[in-house]
Short mmCIF file of C-alpha atoms in Angstrom, two decimals:
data_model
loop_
_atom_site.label_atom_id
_atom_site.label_comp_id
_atom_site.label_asym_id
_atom_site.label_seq_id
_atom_site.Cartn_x
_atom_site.Cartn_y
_atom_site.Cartn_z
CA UNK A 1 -6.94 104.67 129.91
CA UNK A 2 -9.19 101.89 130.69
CA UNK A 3 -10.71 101.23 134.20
CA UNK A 4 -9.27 97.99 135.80
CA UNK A 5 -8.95 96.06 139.38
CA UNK A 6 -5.09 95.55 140.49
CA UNK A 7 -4.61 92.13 142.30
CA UNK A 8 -1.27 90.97 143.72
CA UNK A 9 -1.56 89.42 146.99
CA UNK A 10 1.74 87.47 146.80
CA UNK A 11 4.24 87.65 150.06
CA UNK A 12 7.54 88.45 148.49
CA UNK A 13 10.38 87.51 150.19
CA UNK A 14 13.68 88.71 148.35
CA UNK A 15 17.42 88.10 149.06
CA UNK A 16 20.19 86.00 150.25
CA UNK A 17 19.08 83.03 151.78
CA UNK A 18 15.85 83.57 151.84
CA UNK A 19 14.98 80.06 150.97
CA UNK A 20 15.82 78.99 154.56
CA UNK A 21 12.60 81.06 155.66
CA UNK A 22 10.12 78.44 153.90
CA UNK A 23 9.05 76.76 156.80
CA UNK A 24 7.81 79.37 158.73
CA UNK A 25 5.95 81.17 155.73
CA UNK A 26 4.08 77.70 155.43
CA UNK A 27 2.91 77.37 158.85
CA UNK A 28 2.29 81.28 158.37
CA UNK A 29 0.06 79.93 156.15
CA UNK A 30 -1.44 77.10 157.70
CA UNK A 31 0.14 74.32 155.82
CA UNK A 32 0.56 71.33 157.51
CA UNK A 33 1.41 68.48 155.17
CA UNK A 34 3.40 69.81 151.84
CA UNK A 35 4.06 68.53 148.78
CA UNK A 36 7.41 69.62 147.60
CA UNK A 37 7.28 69.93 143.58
CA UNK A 38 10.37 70.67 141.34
CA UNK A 39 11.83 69.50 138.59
CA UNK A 40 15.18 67.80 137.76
CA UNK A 41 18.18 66.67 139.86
CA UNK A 42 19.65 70.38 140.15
CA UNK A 43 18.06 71.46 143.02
CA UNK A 44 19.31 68.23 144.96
CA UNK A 45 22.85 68.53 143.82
CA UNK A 46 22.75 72.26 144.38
CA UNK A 47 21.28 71.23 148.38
CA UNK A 48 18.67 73.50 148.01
CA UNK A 49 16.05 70.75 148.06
CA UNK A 50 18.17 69.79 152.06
CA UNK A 51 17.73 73.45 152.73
CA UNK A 52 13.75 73.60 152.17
CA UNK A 53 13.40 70.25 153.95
CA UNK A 54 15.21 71.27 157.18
CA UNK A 55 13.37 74.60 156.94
CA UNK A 56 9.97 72.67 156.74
CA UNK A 57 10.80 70.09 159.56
CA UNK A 58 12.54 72.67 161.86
CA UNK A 59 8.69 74.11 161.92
CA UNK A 60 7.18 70.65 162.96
CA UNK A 61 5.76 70.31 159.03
CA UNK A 62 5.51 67.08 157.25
CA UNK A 63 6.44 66.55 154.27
CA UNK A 64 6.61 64.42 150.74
CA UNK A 65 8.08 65.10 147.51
CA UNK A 66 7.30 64.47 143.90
CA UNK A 67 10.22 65.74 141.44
CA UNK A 68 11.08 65.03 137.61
CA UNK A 69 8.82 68.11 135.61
CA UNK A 70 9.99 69.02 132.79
CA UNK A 71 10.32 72.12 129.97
CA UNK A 72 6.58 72.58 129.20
CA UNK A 73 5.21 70.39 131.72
CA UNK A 74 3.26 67.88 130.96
CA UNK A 75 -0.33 66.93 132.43
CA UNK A 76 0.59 63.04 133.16
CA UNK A 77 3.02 64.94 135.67
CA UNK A 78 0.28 66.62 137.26
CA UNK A 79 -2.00 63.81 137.48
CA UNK A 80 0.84 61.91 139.22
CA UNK A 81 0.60 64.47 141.81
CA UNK A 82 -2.74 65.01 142.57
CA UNK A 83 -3.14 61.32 142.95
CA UNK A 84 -0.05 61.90 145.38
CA UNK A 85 -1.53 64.37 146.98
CA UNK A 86 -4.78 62.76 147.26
CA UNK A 87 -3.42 59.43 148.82
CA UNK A 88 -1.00 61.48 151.50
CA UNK A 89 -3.53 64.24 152.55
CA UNK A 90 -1.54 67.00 151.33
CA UNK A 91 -2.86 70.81 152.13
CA UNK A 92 -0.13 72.91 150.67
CA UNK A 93 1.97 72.53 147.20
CA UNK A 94 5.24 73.73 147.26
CA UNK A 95 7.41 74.46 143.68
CA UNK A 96 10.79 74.46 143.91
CA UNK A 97 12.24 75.64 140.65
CA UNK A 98 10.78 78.05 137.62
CA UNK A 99 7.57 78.41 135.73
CA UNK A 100 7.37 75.27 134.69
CA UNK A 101 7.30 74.01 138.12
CA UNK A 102 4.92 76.42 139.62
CA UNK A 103 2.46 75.55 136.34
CA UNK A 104 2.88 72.54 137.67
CA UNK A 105 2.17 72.77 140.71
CA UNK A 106 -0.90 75.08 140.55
CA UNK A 107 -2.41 72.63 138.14
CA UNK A 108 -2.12 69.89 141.29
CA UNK A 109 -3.87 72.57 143.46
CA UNK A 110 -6.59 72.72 141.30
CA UNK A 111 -7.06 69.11 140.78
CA UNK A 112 -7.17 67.36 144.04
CA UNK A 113 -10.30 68.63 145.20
CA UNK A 114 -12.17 68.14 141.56
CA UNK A 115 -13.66 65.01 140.64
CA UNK A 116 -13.45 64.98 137.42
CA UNK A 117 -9.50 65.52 135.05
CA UNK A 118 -7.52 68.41 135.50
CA UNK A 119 -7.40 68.31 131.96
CA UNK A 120 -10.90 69.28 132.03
CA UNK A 121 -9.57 73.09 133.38
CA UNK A 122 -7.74 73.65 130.05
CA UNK A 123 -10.03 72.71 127.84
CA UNK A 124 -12.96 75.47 129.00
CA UNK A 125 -15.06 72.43 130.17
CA UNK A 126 -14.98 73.03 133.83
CA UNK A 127 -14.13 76.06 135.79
CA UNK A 128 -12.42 76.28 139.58
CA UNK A 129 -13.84 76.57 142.66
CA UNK A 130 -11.37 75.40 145.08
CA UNK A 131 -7.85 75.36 145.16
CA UNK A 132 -4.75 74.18 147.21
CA UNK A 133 -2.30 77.14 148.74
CA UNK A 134 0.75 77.20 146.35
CA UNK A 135 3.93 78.88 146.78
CA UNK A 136 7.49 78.71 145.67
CA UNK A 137 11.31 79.29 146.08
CA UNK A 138 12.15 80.43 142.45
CA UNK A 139 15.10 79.23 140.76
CA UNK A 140 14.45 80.57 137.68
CA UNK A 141 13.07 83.74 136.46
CA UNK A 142 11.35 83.71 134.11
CA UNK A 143 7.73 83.09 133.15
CA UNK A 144 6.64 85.04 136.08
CA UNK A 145 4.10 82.48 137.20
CA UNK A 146 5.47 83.28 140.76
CA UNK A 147 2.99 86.08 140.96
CA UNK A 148 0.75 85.68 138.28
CA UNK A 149 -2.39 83.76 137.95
CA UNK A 150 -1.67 81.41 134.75
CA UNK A 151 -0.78 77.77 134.35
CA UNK A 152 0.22 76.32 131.42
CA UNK A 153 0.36 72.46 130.19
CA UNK A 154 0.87 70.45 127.62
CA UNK A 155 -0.70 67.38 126.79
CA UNK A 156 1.23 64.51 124.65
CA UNK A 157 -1.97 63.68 123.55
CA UNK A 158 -2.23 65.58 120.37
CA UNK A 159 0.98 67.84 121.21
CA UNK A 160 -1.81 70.46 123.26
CA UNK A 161 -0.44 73.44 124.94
CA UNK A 162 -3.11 75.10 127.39
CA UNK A 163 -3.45 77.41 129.17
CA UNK A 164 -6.15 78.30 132.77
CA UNK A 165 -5.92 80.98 134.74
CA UNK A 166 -7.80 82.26 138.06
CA UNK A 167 -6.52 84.41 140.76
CA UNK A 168 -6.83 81.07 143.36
CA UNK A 169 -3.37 79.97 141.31
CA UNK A 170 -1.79 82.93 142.71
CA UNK A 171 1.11 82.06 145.02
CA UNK A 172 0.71 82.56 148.57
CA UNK A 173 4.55 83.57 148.96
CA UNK A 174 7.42 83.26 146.68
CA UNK A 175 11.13 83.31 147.84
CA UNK A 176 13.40 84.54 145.68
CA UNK A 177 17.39 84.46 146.18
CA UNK A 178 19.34 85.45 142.85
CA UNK A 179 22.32 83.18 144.31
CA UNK A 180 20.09 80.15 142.83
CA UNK A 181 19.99 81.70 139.26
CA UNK A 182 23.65 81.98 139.02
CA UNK A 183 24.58 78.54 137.72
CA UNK A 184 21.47 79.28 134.65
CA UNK A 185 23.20 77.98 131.43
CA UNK A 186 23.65 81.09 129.12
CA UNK A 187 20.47 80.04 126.69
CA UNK A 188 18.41 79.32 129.58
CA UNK A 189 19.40 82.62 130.78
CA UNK A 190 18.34 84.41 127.46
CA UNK A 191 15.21 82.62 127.24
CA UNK A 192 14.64 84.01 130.47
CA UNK A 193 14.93 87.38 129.52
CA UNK A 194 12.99 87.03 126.30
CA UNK A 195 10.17 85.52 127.99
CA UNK A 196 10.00 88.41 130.49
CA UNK A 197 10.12 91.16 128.01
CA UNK A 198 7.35 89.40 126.24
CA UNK A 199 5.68 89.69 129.17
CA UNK A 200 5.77 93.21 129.25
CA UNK A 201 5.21 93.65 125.59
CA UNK A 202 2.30 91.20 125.40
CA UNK A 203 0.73 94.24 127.35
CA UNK A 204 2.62 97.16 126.01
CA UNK A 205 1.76 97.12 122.31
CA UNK A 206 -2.23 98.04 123.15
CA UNK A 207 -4.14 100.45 121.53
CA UNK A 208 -4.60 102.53 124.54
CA UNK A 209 -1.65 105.83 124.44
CA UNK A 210 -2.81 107.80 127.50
CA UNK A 211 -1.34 105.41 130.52
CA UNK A 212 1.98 107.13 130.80
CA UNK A 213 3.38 105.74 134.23
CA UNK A 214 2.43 102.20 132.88
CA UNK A 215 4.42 102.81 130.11
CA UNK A 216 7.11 104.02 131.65
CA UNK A 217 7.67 101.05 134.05
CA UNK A 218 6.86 98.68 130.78
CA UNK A 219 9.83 100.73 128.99
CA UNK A 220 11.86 100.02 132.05
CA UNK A 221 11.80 96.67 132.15
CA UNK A 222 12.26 96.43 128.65
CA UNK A 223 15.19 98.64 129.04
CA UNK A 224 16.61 97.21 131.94
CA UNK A 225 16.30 93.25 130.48
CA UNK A 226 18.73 94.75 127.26
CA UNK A 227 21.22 95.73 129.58
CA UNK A 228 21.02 93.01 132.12
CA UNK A 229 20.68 90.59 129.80
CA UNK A 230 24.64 91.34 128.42
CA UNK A 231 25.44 91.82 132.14
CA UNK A 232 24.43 88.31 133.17
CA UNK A 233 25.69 86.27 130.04
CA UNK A 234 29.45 87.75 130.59
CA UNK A 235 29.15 87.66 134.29
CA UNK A 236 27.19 84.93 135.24
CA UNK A 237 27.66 85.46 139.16
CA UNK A 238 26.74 89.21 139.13
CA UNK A 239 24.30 89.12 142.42
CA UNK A 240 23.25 92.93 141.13
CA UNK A 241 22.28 92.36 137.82
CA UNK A 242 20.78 88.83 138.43
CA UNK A 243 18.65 90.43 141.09
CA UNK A 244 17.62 92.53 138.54
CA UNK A 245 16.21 89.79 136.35
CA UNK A 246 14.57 88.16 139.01
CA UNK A 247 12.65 91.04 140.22
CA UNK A 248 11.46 92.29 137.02
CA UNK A 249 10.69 88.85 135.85
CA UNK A 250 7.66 88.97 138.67
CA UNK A 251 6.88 92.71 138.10
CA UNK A 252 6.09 91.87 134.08
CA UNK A 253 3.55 89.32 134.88
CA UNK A 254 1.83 90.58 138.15
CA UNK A 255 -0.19 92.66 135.80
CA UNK A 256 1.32 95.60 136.77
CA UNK A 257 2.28 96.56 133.30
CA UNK A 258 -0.81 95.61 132.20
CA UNK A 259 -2.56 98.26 134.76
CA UNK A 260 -5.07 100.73 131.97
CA UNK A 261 -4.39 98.53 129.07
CA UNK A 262 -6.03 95.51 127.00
CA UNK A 263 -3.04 92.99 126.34
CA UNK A 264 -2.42 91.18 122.99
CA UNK A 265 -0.83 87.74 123.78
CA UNK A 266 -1.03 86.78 120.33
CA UNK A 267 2.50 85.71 120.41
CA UNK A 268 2.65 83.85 123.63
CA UNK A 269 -0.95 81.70 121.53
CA UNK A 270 1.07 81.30 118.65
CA UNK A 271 4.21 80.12 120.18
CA UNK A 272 2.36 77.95 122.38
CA UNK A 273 1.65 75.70 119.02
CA UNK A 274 5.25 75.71 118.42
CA UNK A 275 6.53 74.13 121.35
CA UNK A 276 3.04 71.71 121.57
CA UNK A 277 4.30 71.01 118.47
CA UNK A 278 8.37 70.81 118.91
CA UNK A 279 8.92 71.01 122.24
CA UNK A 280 11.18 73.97 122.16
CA UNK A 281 12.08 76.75 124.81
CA UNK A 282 9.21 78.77 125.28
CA UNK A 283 11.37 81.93 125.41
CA UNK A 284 13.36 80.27 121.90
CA UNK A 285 9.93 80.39 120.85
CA UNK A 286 8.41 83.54 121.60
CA UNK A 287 11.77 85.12 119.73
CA UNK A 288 11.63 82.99 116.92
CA UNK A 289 7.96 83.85 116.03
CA UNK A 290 7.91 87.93 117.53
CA UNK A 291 9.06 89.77 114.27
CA UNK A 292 6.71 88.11 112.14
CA UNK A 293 4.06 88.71 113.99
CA UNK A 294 5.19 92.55 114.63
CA UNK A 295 5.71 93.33 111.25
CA UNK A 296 1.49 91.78 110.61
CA UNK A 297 0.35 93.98 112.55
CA UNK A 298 1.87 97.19 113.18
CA UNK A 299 0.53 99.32 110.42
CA UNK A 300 -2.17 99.11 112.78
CA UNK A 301 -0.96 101.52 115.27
CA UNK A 302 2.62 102.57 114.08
CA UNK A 303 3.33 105.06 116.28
CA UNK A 304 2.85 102.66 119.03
CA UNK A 305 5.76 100.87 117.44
CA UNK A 306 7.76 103.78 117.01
CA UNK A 307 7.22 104.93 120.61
CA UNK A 308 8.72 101.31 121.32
CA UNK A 309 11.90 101.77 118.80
CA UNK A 310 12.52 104.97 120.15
CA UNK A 311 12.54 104.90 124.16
CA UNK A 312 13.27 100.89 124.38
CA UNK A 313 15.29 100.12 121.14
CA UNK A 314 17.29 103.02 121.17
CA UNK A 315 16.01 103.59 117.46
CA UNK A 316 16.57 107.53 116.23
CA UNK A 317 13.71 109.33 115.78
CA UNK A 318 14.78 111.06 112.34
CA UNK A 319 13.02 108.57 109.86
CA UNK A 320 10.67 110.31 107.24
CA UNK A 321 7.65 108.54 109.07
CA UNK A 322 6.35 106.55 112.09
CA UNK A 323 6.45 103.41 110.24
CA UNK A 324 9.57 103.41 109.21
CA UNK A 325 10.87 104.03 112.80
CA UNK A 326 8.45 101.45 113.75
CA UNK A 327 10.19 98.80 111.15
CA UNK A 328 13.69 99.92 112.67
CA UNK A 329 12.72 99.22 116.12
CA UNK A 330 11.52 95.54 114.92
CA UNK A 331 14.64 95.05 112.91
CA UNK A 332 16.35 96.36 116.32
CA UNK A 333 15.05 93.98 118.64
CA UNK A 334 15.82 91.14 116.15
CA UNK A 335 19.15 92.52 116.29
CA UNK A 336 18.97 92.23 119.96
CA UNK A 337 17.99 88.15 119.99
CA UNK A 338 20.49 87.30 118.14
CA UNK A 339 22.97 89.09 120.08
CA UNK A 340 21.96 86.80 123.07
CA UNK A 341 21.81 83.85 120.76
CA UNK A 342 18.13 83.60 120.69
CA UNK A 343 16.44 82.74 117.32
CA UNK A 344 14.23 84.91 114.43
CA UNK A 345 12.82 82.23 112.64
CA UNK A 346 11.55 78.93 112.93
CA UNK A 347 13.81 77.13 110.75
CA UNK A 348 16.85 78.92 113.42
CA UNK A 349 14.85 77.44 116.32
CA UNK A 350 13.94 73.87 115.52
CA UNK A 351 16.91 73.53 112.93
CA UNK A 352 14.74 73.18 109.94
CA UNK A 353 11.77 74.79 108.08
CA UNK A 354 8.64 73.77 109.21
CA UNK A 355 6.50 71.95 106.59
CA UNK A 356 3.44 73.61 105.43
CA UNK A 357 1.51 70.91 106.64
CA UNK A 358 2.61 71.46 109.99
CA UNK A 359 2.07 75.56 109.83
CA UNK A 360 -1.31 74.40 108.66
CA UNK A 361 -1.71 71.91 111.55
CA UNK A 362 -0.43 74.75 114.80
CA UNK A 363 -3.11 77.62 112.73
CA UNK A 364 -5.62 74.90 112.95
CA UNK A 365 -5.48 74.26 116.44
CA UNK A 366 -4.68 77.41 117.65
CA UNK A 367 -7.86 79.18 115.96
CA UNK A 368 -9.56 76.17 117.05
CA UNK A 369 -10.50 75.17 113.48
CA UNK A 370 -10.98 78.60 112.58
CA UNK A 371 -13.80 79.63 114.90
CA UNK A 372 -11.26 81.56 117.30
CA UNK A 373 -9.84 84.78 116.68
CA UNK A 374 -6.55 85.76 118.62
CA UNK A 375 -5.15 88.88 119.67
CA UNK A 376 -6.09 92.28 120.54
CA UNK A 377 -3.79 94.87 118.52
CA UNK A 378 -5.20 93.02 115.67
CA UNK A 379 -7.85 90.26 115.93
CA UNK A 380 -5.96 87.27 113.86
CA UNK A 381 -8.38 84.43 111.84
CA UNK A 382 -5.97 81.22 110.84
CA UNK A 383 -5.21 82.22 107.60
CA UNK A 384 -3.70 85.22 109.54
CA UNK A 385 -2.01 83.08 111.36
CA UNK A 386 -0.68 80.78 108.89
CA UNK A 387 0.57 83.82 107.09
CA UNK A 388 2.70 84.77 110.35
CA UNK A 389 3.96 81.18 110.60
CA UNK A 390 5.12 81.09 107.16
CA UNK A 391 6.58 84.54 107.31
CA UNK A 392 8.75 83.21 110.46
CA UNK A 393 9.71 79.69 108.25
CA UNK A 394 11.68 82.35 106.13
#
């Protein structure tokens, strides 16, 4: 079990109508002037956007608003905001909505008090030193980034997807009310839960076998998603099981099931290149691309996969060898996408097989013209990673 430092200084506040409490928390936190970040017209016609702003003016704080992010937000976005923030004296960055929001929005915080392009953060060229105070009422969970200290954006400009993290992104508070994930679409839904299982799996399949009560709360999750998952996407107004969703979407990326453990994230890198590329879901992604990346690397540790198919995939544990278990749990959780209509293969999540030069292109850039290794299971060169992108064109 590897040493490690445990940081999650987030203010949860979960329930019914906890949104109304926003005002308060910022002036708890000294905000005085916020922006208020989300995304599309939903959380207007919903009057959760009236909600926040009678919460924040009830508490004597001003206010101004900057919607219209999108799936994979995109930096131009951000730049809008920090020269928003900039020209109205903002102190505090609010995100209304899900991760793309809150990427979003932490990418603001970081980029009114630089001088130079927030750009600059994602490319390695410049590292953080001051931040804005973000926080959130979730809408969506999701990517986690309500607790977590990542950002992600993509750039039109050469169809980038980066990532920055440092623990100054970390929200100050999040409020989170599963009433405001009821009216999810089903595939947003099941993107949802893929994305938070990857979460947990990202960190789960590590070569490290002696951290027993972080793998039990990893297996869970994992668990837990399955069965929720079904729950949600019959009944889409089940407070129980949403709540569920919500709160384990936060636990899988607050590094808690990460605690003793060196993470992989090969598949979140290599998915990131898909939807740079496409602009697809990022949980469609992570699905469509998962399977061919498990079966590259598990002969690496196979009993780690076979611990997996056993006590998360419900695989039985009377094959002739831990491989072969480990192959039925992959073949089991492929089993289990499809069941919630998420994809296993690229040409099933863009609607067409990639062309080779295009698997050439997302290997290129993701190994960074072949100088950058991903992963940790198993360190992955580009022709290891074209091999898993053809492998997923199948």
């Amino acid at each position: 079990m590897k040493d490690f430092n445990y940081y999650a200084p987030t203010e949860v506040v979960f329930g019914r109508d906890s949104e109304s409490k926003v005002g308060e928390l910022v002036r708890k936190y000294q905000g005085t002037k916020v922006l208020v970040h989300y995304g599309g017209q939903s959380a207007e016609r919903s009057g959760l956007l009236d909600t926040v702003f009678h919460s924040l003016e009830s508490n004597g704080i001003d206010y101004v608003k900057l919607g219209g992010v999108v799936p994979n937000p995109r930096v131009a976005k951000v730049r809008e905001g920090i020269a928003l923030c900039r020209k109205e004296h903002v102190d505090f960055i609010l995100a209304v909505g899900g991760g793309s929001v809150i990427d979003s929005a932490k990418a603001i915080a970081i980029g009114v008090p630089y001088e130079g392009d927030v750009w600059d953060f994602y490319l390695r060229k410049a590292v953080a030193t001051t931040c804005l105070p973000v926080a959130t009422v979730l809408t969506i969970p999701a990517a986690g980034s309500e607790m977590s200290n990542g950002s992600v954006i993509t750039n039109d400009e050469g169809k980038l997807k980066k990532d920055y993290g440092t623990d100054m992104f970390r929200c100050k508070f999040a409020l989170m009310n599963p009433e405001l994930t009821f009216t999810l679409p089903p595939y947003q839904t099941a993107c949802g839960v893929v994305d938070i299982m990857m979460h947990t799996m990202e960190r789960y399949f590590s070569h490290e076998d002696d951290m027993e009560v972080t793998d039990g709360i990893a297996e869970s999750i994992l668990r837990t998603m399955k069965e929720m998952a079904f729950k949600v996407l019959h009944t889409p107004n089940d407070y129980v099981s949403r709540a569920q969703i919500m709160w384990a979407g936060s636990l899988a990326h607050n590094d808690l099931t990460g605690c003793g453990t060196v993470g992989d994230w090969s598949t979140h890198r290599l998915e990131h290149e898909l939807s740079g590329m496409f602009d697809v879901a990022h949980g469609a992604g992570l699905a469509s691309i998962w399977g061919s990346w498990a079966r590259a690397v598990y002969k690496m540790r196979p009993t780690r996969f076979a611990r997996f198919a056993v006590n998360v995939m419900g695989v039985s544990n009377n094959f002739n060898s831990p491989e072969q278990t480990a192959l039925a749990g992959i073949e089991a959780m492929e089993r289990f996408y499809h069941a919630i209509d998420m994809p296993i293969s690229i040409p099933e999540l863009i609607g067409r097989p990639a062309t080779e030069e295009e698997i050439l292109t997302m290997a290129r850039i993701c190994s960074e013209n072949d100088s950058y290794s991903i992963g940790a299971f198993k360190a992955l060169n580009m022709q290891d990673m074209v091999e898993i992108y053809r492998n997923a064109n199948k």
